[in-house]
């Protein structure tokens, strides 16, 4: 997304550096337009290095490419943070005597402002009237927060935190924040059951589907705790950068269980995508096992706890629990039958049945699954990228829970 960030002259400009960073990390193209006065607080070099784009405040720069309107025309989203009383007044009046002013008049994109000023200035009827004008024009307002101000005083006027502005701003464009307000736990990856300090029993799960489930929820507004066992290289990169995703690492099944159970205490939805080993070594050796001339080696295995079963037992009211199952089947009917049997055994609200090596028509797809509800009805079939499939899981969750807010 092409995002323009206008910065006006307040000390809170330093917090906007972090906002720009969040936007960049989330993969957006960011162009910063500081007002002349704001450069006293944060200079051009900072904005250029953090946004990775040239920065100017003048309507007379790059005239050949009509810069005074080009940024506004290209923008998918405009954020003004901090928005001082002066800048808000200029916006309300439609003034166009600086680059931020012309850009704001030239844009059809959603505009989000994060006011920052002293309480008296915020409460002044002039400012309040300007805010009413701007709101009436569809401008989205984030904050201001109530808290300590730079003069040592305290009250409404403090700019909202960058994370909050980031979320509110993205929600205005996504139009799809249908999971906003939900707390979600997703497990992913394959557990590694230790044999000795250097060896383990593992599986080939890459963790990709679970990460997509977590990211899809975060993009749709949920707060996500992603409990990740072993995953492929780079698989966690995007999730680790997402401001609404907290990544927790877990190794063996028992650690994964502890992390998931801990996170589930206040979660609305738990989705278990992790490939949990059915067995662990009864007594992992503290010392590295050596051959010592032995012909064979016997490892005694014991069953791991069924995490889903435990979650179902202790679930809090209103919590939705979703399982994943990977099955082999020759026909869709066989797949559904296996899925139904597992759904009943697990007792979960939804079971996403993932065909490993599905029938024709699904071969080229990145993933394909069908979703069973607690009546064992097939409520969705999804195929496509793991990202698309992840969205289908959340659509099914919303269908059984009803709207998030
Ligand atoms: O029985 P199966 O391993 O196929 O079940 C898969 C589902 O159960 C997945 O959602 C997986 O995360 C979960 N599971 C679990 N605890 C286990 C084994 C699997 O929660 N010990």
Short mmCIF file of C-alpha atoms and ligand atoms in Angstrom, two decimals:
data_model
loop_
_atom_site.label_atom_id
_atom_site.label_comp_id
_atom_site.label_asym_id
_atom_site.label_seq_id
_atom_site.Cartn_x
_atom_site.Cartn_y
_atom_site.Cartn_z
CA UNK A 1 0.00 0.00 0.00
CA UNK A 2 1.16 3.54 -0.74
CA UNK A 3 1.01 5.45 2.53
CA UNK A 4 1.65 9.17 3.01
CA UNK A 5 2.57 10.21 6.53
CA UNK A 6 2.21 13.93 7.26
CA UNK A 7 4.16 15.14 10.27
CA UNK A 8 3.40 18.47 11.89
CA UNK A 9 5.40 20.38 14.44
CA UNK A 10 5.04 18.73 17.82
CA UNK A 11 7.41 16.81 20.04
CA UNK A 12 5.32 13.67 19.44
CA UNK A 13 6.97 13.59 15.99
CA UNK A 14 9.61 11.36 17.55
CA UNK A 15 6.94 8.68 18.08
CA UNK A 16 5.98 8.93 14.41
CA UNK A 17 9.43 7.57 13.53
CA UNK A 18 8.28 4.29 15.05
CA UNK A 19 4.95 4.50 13.23
CA UNK A 20 6.78 4.83 9.90
CA UNK A 21 8.95 1.88 10.87
CA UNK A 22 5.88 -0.26 11.60
CA UNK A 23 4.45 0.63 8.19
CA UNK A 24 7.71 -0.22 6.45
CA UNK A 25 8.06 -3.52 8.29
CA UNK A 26 4.52 -4.41 7.29
CA UNK A 27 5.64 -4.01 3.67
CA UNK A 28 4.11 -0.63 2.79
CA UNK A 29 5.60 2.09 0.59
CA UNK A 30 5.83 5.14 2.82
CA UNK A 31 6.35 8.80 1.86
CA UNK A 32 6.78 11.24 4.71
CA UNK A 33 5.74 14.88 4.34
CA UNK A 34 6.97 16.91 7.30
CA UNK A 35 5.87 20.49 7.77
CA UNK A 36 8.73 22.97 7.86
CA UNK A 37 8.20 23.51 11.56
CA UNK A 38 8.26 19.80 12.40
CA UNK A 39 11.83 19.54 11.10
CA UNK A 40 12.90 21.26 14.32
CA UNK A 41 11.84 18.08 16.11
CA UNK A 42 12.78 15.34 13.64
CA UNK A 43 14.97 16.11 10.64
CA UNK A 44 14.84 15.11 7.00
CA UNK A 45 17.66 12.57 7.30
CA UNK A 46 15.72 10.56 9.86
CA UNK A 47 12.61 10.46 7.69
CA UNK A 48 14.58 9.57 4.57
CA UNK A 49 16.47 6.76 6.22
CA UNK A 50 13.47 5.30 7.99
CA UNK A 51 11.03 5.60 5.05
CA UNK A 52 13.64 4.77 2.40
CA UNK A 53 12.22 7.57 0.25
CA UNK A 54 13.25 11.12 -0.52
CA UNK A 55 11.56 13.70 1.68
CA UNK A 56 10.62 17.25 0.85
CA UNK A 57 8.38 19.87 2.39
CA UNK A 58 8.13 22.13 -0.61
CA UNK A 59 5.47 22.37 -3.30
CA UNK A 60 8.19 23.70 -5.59
CA UNK A 61 10.29 20.54 -5.61
CA UNK A 62 9.96 18.06 -8.44
CA UNK A 63 7.53 20.38 -10.21
CA UNK A 64 7.83 18.45 -13.47
CA UNK A 65 6.15 15.51 -11.76
CA UNK A 66 3.60 17.71 -10.03
CA UNK A 67 4.73 16.56 -6.65
CA UNK A 68 2.30 18.88 -4.89
CA UNK A 69 -0.56 16.61 -5.92
CA UNK A 70 1.17 13.41 -7.07
CA UNK A 71 1.66 11.95 -3.59
CA UNK A 72 -1.95 12.62 -2.65
CA UNK A 73 -3.22 11.07 -5.88
CA UNK A 74 -1.06 7.98 -5.44
CA UNK A 75 -1.89 7.47 -1.76
CA UNK A 76 -4.02 4.57 -0.54
CA UNK A 77 -3.91 6.04 2.94
CA UNK A 78 -2.84 9.37 4.48
CA UNK A 79 -1.91 9.60 8.15
CA UNK A 80 -1.16 12.90 9.87
CA UNK A 81 0.76 12.25 13.10
CA UNK A 82 1.22 14.29 15.12
CA UNK A 83 -1.61 16.52 14.00
CA UNK A 84 -1.12 19.82 15.84
CA UNK A 85 -3.92 22.29 16.53
CA UNK A 86 -2.47 24.45 13.77
CA UNK A 87 -2.39 21.67 11.17
CA UNK A 88 -5.90 20.53 12.09
CA UNK A 89 -7.13 24.12 11.67
CA UNK A 90 -5.42 24.35 8.28
CA UNK A 91 -6.96 21.05 7.23
CA UNK A 92 -10.41 22.21 8.32
CA UNK A 93 -9.95 25.41 6.33
CA UNK A 94 -8.57 23.56 3.30
CA UNK A 95 -5.34 25.57 3.20
CA UNK A 96 -2.83 24.56 0.56
CA UNK A 97 0.26 26.61 1.22
CA UNK A 98 2.56 23.69 1.97
CA UNK A 99 3.13 20.22 0.54
CA UNK A 100 1.07 18.52 3.23
CA UNK A 101 -1.84 20.88 2.54
CA UNK A 102 -1.82 20.31 -1.23
CA UNK A 103 -1.45 16.57 -0.74
CA UNK A 104 -4.44 16.44 1.60
CA UNK A 105 -6.57 18.34 -0.90
CA UNK A 106 -5.46 16.12 -3.77
CA UNK A 107 -6.18 12.79 -2.13
CA UNK A 108 -9.23 10.59 -2.29
CA UNK A 109 -7.69 8.12 0.17
CA UNK A 110 -8.84 7.70 3.76
CA UNK A 111 -7.24 10.28 6.04
CA UNK A 112 -6.35 9.44 9.63
CA UNK A 113 -5.22 12.12 12.09
CA UNK A 114 -3.55 11.61 15.45
CA UNK A 115 -3.94 14.89 17.34
CA UNK A 116 -1.25 15.97 19.81
CA UNK A 117 -1.35 19.17 21.81
CA UNK A 118 -1.84 20.53 25.30
CA UNK A 119 -5.18 19.89 26.95
CA UNK A 120 -6.24 23.54 26.81
CA UNK A 121 -5.59 23.72 23.07
CA UNK A 122 -7.45 20.45 22.47
CA UNK A 123 -10.46 21.59 24.52
CA UNK A 124 -10.61 25.00 22.90
CA UNK A 125 -13.86 25.51 20.96
CA UNK A 126 -11.86 26.44 17.85
CA UNK A 127 -10.07 23.08 17.85
CA UNK A 128 -13.23 21.19 18.72
CA UNK A 129 -15.09 22.90 15.89
CA UNK A 130 -12.29 22.03 13.48
CA UNK A 131 -12.44 18.41 14.63
CA UNK A 132 -16.20 18.35 14.05
CA UNK A 133 -15.62 19.72 10.54
CA UNK A 134 -12.97 17.12 9.80
CA UNK A 135 -15.03 14.26 11.23
CA UNK A 136 -17.95 15.46 9.14
CA UNK A 137 -15.75 15.09 6.07
CA UNK A 138 -14.93 11.51 6.99
CA UNK A 139 -11.51 12.07 8.52
CA UNK A 140 -10.69 9.30 11.03
CA UNK A 141 -9.41 10.50 14.39
CA UNK A 142 -7.15 8.40 16.65
CA UNK A 143 -6.81 9.76 20.17
CA UNK A 144 -5.60 11.94 21.66
CA UNK A 145 -4.83 9.87 24.74
CA UNK A 146 -5.13 11.09 28.29
CA UNK A 147 -1.75 11.17 30.02
CA UNK A 148 1.41 13.08 30.86
CA UNK A 149 2.22 15.96 28.51
CA UNK A 150 5.56 17.58 27.82
CA UNK A 151 5.05 20.52 30.17
CA UNK A 152 4.81 18.16 33.15
CA UNK A 153 1.04 18.56 33.16
CA UNK A 154 -1.37 15.78 32.37
CA UNK A 155 -4.66 15.41 30.50
CA UNK A 156 -6.13 14.68 27.09
CA UNK A 157 -3.79 15.78 24.31
CA UNK A 158 -1.07 13.16 24.24
CA UNK A 159 -0.60 11.53 20.84
CA UNK A 160 -1.75 7.91 20.73
CA UNK A 161 0.95 5.28 20.65
CA UNK A 162 2.33 4.34 17.21
CA UNK A 163 0.94 0.79 17.39
CA UNK A 164 -2.55 2.12 18.01
CA UNK A 165 -2.33 4.60 15.14
CA UNK A 166 -0.95 1.86 12.88
CA UNK A 167 -3.83 -0.47 13.66
CA UNK A 168 -6.52 2.17 13.39
CA UNK A 169 -5.10 3.47 10.13
CA UNK A 170 -4.90 0.06 8.51
CA UNK A 171 -8.39 -0.80 9.69
CA UNK A 172 -9.76 2.18 7.72
CA UNK A 173 -8.50 0.74 4.46
CA UNK A 174 -8.85 -2.98 4.98
CA UNK A 175 -12.62 -2.73 5.40
CA UNK A 176 -12.09 -6.27 6.55
CA UNK A 177 -11.27 -5.90 10.22
CA UNK A 178 -13.97 -8.44 10.99
CA UNK A 179 -11.86 -10.10 13.71
CA UNK A 180 -11.05 -6.86 15.52
CA UNK A 181 -11.29 -7.31 19.28
CA UNK A 182 -10.71 -11.07 19.18
CA UNK A 183 -7.82 -12.65 21.07
CA UNK A 184 -6.54 -15.60 19.19
CA UNK A 185 -4.01 -18.37 19.81
CA UNK A 186 -2.55 -20.31 16.90
CA UNK A 187 -0.06 -23.16 17.23
CA UNK A 188 2.16 -24.12 14.35
CA UNK A 189 5.20 -26.12 13.28
CA UNK A 190 6.34 -29.57 14.25
CA UNK A 191 7.37 -30.56 17.75
CA UNK A 192 10.80 -32.04 18.39
CA UNK A 193 10.94 -34.70 21.04
CA UNK A 194 14.42 -34.97 22.55
CA UNK A 195 16.30 -38.25 22.55
CA UNK A 196 19.50 -36.79 23.96
CA UNK A 197 21.04 -33.28 23.95
CA UNK A 198 21.64 -33.38 20.19
CA UNK A 199 18.99 -35.70 18.76
CA UNK A 200 15.26 -35.58 18.52
CA UNK A 201 12.20 -37.23 16.99
CA UNK A 202 10.59 -34.74 14.66
CA UNK A 203 8.33 -34.35 11.67
CA UNK A 204 8.38 -32.50 8.37
CA UNK A 205 5.89 -29.75 9.17
CA UNK A 206 7.11 -26.39 7.84
CA UNK A 207 4.69 -24.38 9.96
CA UNK A 208 3.66 -22.33 6.94
CA UNK A 209 -0.07 -22.99 7.12
CA UNK A 210 -0.26 -22.13 10.80
CA UNK A 211 1.69 -18.92 10.25
CA UNK A 212 -0.75 -17.97 7.49
CA UNK A 213 -3.65 -18.67 9.85
CA UNK A 214 -2.03 -16.34 12.40
CA UNK A 215 -1.28 -13.62 9.85
CA UNK A 216 -4.75 -13.80 8.35
CA UNK A 217 -6.25 -13.24 11.80
CA UNK A 218 -3.89 -10.33 12.49
CA UNK A 219 -4.64 -8.72 9.13
CA UNK A 220 -8.33 -8.97 9.95
CA UNK A 221 -7.80 -7.15 13.24
CA UNK A 222 -7.32 -9.92 15.82
CA UNK A 223 -4.57 -9.97 18.45
CA UNK A 224 -2.65 -13.16 17.94
CA UNK A 225 -0.32 -15.25 20.04
CA UNK A 226 1.49 -17.61 17.72
CA UNK A 227 3.00 -20.60 19.53
CA UNK A 228 5.59 -21.96 17.15
CA UNK A 229 7.36 -25.30 17.42
CA UNK A 230 10.02 -26.05 14.83
CA UNK A 231 9.34 -24.23 11.54
CA UNK A 232 11.15 -23.82 8.22
CA UNK A 233 13.72 -21.11 7.56
CA UNK A 234 12.22 -17.63 7.36
CA UNK A 235 8.69 -18.87 7.93
CA UNK A 236 8.22 -16.73 11.03
CA UNK A 237 9.72 -13.54 9.57
CA UNK A 238 6.54 -11.71 8.62
CA UNK A 239 4.65 -12.83 11.70
CA UNK A 240 7.45 -11.66 13.98
CA UNK A 241 7.23 -8.18 12.48
CA UNK A 242 3.46 -7.87 12.64
CA UNK A 243 2.46 -5.58 15.51
CA UNK A 244 -0.58 -7.70 16.36
CA UNK A 245 1.30 -11.00 16.46
CA UNK A 246 3.29 -12.17 19.45
CA UNK A 247 5.47 -15.16 18.69
CA UNK A 248 6.21 -17.66 21.46
CA UNK A 249 8.63 -20.50 20.76
CA UNK A 250 8.10 -24.05 21.96
CA UNK A 251 10.15 -27.18 21.39
CA UNK A 252 8.66 -30.48 22.46
CA UNK A 253 4.96 -31.32 22.73
CA UNK A 254 4.89 -30.74 26.48
CA UNK A 255 6.39 -27.26 26.06
CA UNK A 256 3.93 -26.50 23.29
CA UNK A 257 1.09 -27.63 25.52
CA UNK A 258 2.25 -25.38 28.37
CA UNK A 259 2.58 -22.37 26.07
CA UNK A 260 -0.80 -22.97 24.40
CA UNK A 261 -2.62 -23.59 27.68
CA UNK A 262 -1.08 -20.43 29.14
CA UNK A 263 -2.11 -18.37 26.11
CA UNK A 264 -5.58 -19.92 25.94
CA UNK A 265 -6.55 -18.60 29.38
CA UNK A 266 -7.90 -15.35 27.93
CA UNK A 267 -8.29 -16.33 24.28
CA UNK A 268 -11.53 -16.22 22.30
CA UNK A 269 -10.33 -18.65 19.66
CA UNK A 270 -7.62 -21.34 19.70
CA UNK A 271 -6.50 -22.90 16.43
CA UNK A 272 -4.20 -25.91 16.74
CA UNK A 273 -2.32 -26.22 13.48
CA UNK A 274 0.88 -27.60 15.02
CA UNK A 275 1.98 -31.11 14.10
CA UNK A 276 2.31 -32.48 17.60
CA UNK A 277 4.28 -35.71 17.98
CA UNK A 278 2.08 -38.51 19.26
CA UNK A 279 4.94 -39.96 21.30
CA UNK A 280 7.99 -38.77 23.17
CA UNK A 281 10.99 -40.64 24.48
CA UNK A 282 10.21 -41.80 28.02
CA UNK A 283 13.54 -40.69 29.39
CA UNK A 284 15.63 -38.42 27.22
CA UNK A 285 19.29 -38.96 28.03
CA UNK A 286 21.24 -36.08 29.58
CA UNK A 287 24.31 -37.38 27.83
CA UNK A 288 24.77 -37.86 24.14
CA UNK A 289 24.04 -41.52 23.38
CA UNK A 290 26.96 -43.36 21.83
CA UNK A 291 27.11 -46.61 19.89
CA UNK A 292 29.54 -48.27 22.28
CA UNK A 293 29.56 -51.33 20.06
CA UNK A 294 25.82 -51.96 20.47
CA UNK A 295 24.08 -53.54 17.50
CA UNK A 296 20.74 -51.94 18.06
CA UNK A 297 19.06 -49.31 20.18
CA UNK A 298 15.61 -49.41 21.67
CA UNK A 299 13.89 -46.20 22.64
CA UNK A 300 10.92 -46.46 24.92
CA UNK A 301 8.18 -44.05 23.85
CA UNK A 302 5.23 -42.77 25.81
CA UNK A 303 2.19 -40.95 24.54
CA UNK A 304 2.18 -37.17 24.55
CA UNK A 305 -0.78 -35.37 26.07
CA UNK A 306 -3.54 -34.55 23.61
CA UNK A 307 -3.43 -30.77 23.77
CA UNK A 308 -6.78 -30.31 22.06
CA UNK A 309 -8.45 -32.67 24.51
CA UNK A 310 -7.05 -30.64 27.41
CA UNK A 311 -8.16 -27.37 25.83
CA UNK A 312 -11.67 -28.73 25.33
CA UNK A 313 -11.81 -29.83 28.95
CA UNK A 314 -10.78 -26.46 30.36
CA UNK A 315 -12.24 -24.15 27.81
CA UNK A 316 -13.61 -20.83 28.95
CA UNK A 317 -17.20 -19.87 28.08
CA UNK A 318 -17.53 -18.64 24.53
CA UNK A 319 -14.15 -19.97 23.46
CA UNK A 320 -13.99 -21.55 20.01
CA UNK A 321 -11.52 -24.38 19.48
CA UNK A 322 -10.37 -25.43 16.04
CA UNK A 323 -8.28 -28.49 15.15
CA UNK A 324 -6.41 -29.41 12.01
CA UNK A 325 -6.07 -32.92 10.69
CA UNK A 326 -3.87 -34.19 7.90
CA UNK A 327 -5.33 -37.30 6.32
CA UNK A 328 -4.67 -39.45 3.30
CA UNK A 329 -7.72 -40.55 1.35
CA UNK A 330 -8.54 -41.82 -2.13
CA UNK A 331 -11.83 -39.99 -2.39
CA UNK A 332 -13.42 -36.92 -0.88
CA UNK A 333 -16.01 -39.21 0.77
CA UNK A 334 -13.26 -41.14 2.49
CA UNK A 335 -11.63 -37.91 3.57
CA UNK A 336 -14.90 -36.62 5.00
CA UNK A 337 -15.49 -39.91 6.81
CA UNK A 338 -12.02 -39.84 8.37
CA UNK A 339 -12.47 -36.19 9.26
CA UNK A 340 -15.82 -36.84 10.92
CA UNK A 341 -14.41 -39.65 13.03
CA UNK A 342 -11.56 -37.42 14.16
CA UNK A 343 -13.84 -34.45 14.81
CA UNK A 344 -15.97 -36.57 17.09
CA UNK A 345 -12.93 -37.98 18.88
CA UNK A 346 -11.49 -34.51 19.44
CA UNK A 347 -14.85 -32.87 20.16
CA UNK A 348 -13.67 -29.58 18.63
CA UNK A 349 -16.01 -26.89 17.29
CA UNK A 350 -14.37 -26.98 13.87
CA UNK A 351 -11.95 -29.40 12.28
CA UNK A 352 -10.02 -28.37 9.18
CA UNK A 353 -9.26 -31.57 7.32
CA UNK A 354 -6.17 -31.21 5.25
CA UNK A 355 -5.79 -33.74 2.47
CA UNK A 356 -2.27 -34.92 2.00
CA UNK A 357 -2.11 -35.78 -1.69
CA UNK A 358 -5.73 -35.00 -2.58
CA UNK A 359 -7.69 -36.05 -5.67
CA UNK A 360 -7.44 -34.47 -9.12
CA UNK A 361 -8.18 -30.78 -9.35
CA UNK A 362 -6.28 -30.00 -6.21
CA UNK A 363 -2.89 -31.10 -7.39
CA UNK A 364 -1.56 -27.70 -8.37
CA UNK A 365 -3.03 -25.92 -5.36
CA UNK A 366 -0.79 -24.93 -2.47
CA UNK A 367 -3.24 -26.39 -0.08
CA UNK A 368 -6.75 -27.76 0.06
CA UNK A 369 -8.95 -28.51 2.99
CA UNK A 370 -12.51 -28.95 4.07
CA UNK A 371 -13.96 -27.77 7.32
CA UNK A 372 -16.34 -29.74 9.52
CA UNK A 373 -18.51 -28.12 12.16
CA UNK A 374 -19.71 -29.70 15.41
CA UNK A 375 -22.61 -31.37 13.59
CA UNK A 376 -20.00 -32.98 11.33
CA UNK A 377 -21.35 -31.01 8.39
CA UNK A 378 -18.89 -29.84 5.76
CA UNK A 379 -19.28 -26.08 6.15
CA UNK A 380 -16.48 -25.00 3.81
CA UNK A 381 -14.09 -26.31 1.22
CA UNK A 382 -11.09 -24.20 0.40
CA UNK A 383 -8.27 -24.57 -2.02
CA UNK A 384 -5.59 -22.19 -3.15
CA UNK A 385 -2.68 -20.49 -1.49
CA UNK A 386 -2.13 -21.18 2.19
CA UNK A 387 -3.12 -17.56 2.74
CA UNK A 388 -6.49 -18.04 1.00
CA UNK A 389 -7.06 -21.25 2.90
CA UNK A 390 -6.27 -19.44 6.15
CA UNK A 391 -8.94 -16.84 5.38
CA UNK A 392 -11.45 -19.62 4.78
CA UNK A 393 -10.71 -20.96 8.27
CA UNK A 394 -11.47 -17.57 9.79
CA UNK A 395 -14.64 -17.20 7.72
CA UNK A 396 -15.78 -20.53 9.20
CA UNK A 397 -14.85 -19.39 12.72
CA UNK A 398 -16.92 -16.23 12.27
CA UNK A 399 -19.80 -18.25 10.88
CA UNK A 400 -20.00 -20.35 14.05
CA UNK A 401 -19.26 -17.51 16.50
CA UNK A 402 -21.16 -14.69 14.85
CA UNK A 403 -19.58 -11.27 14.24
CA UNK A 404 -16.59 -10.40 16.45
CA UNK A 405 -18.07 -7.19 17.85
O1 LIG B 1 -4.87 -36.89 15.96
P1 LIG B 1 -4.15 -35.89 15.10
O2 LIG B 1 -2.72 -35.70 15.49
O3 LIG B 1 -4.36 -36.09 13.64
O4 LIG B 1 -4.89 -34.51 15.43
C1 LIG B 1 -4.49 -33.34 14.86
C2 LIG B 1 -4.99 -32.18 15.65
O5 LIG B 1 -4.82 -32.40 17.03
C3 LIG B 1 -4.20 -30.94 15.35
O6 LIG B 1 -5.04 -29.82 15.55
C4 LIG B 1 -3.08 -31.00 16.38
O7 LIG B 1 -2.51 -29.73 16.61
C5 LIG B 1 -3.81 -31.55 17.57
N1 LIG B 1 -3.01 -32.37 18.48
C6 LIG B 1 -2.93 -32.03 19.81
N2 LIG B 1 -2.21 -32.79 20.68
C7 LIG B 1 -1.59 -33.91 20.27
C8 LIG B 1 -1.69 -34.29 18.92
C9 LIG B 1 -2.40 -33.50 18.04
O8 LIG B 1 -3.52 -31.01 20.20
N3 LIG B 1 -0.91 -34.62 21.11
#
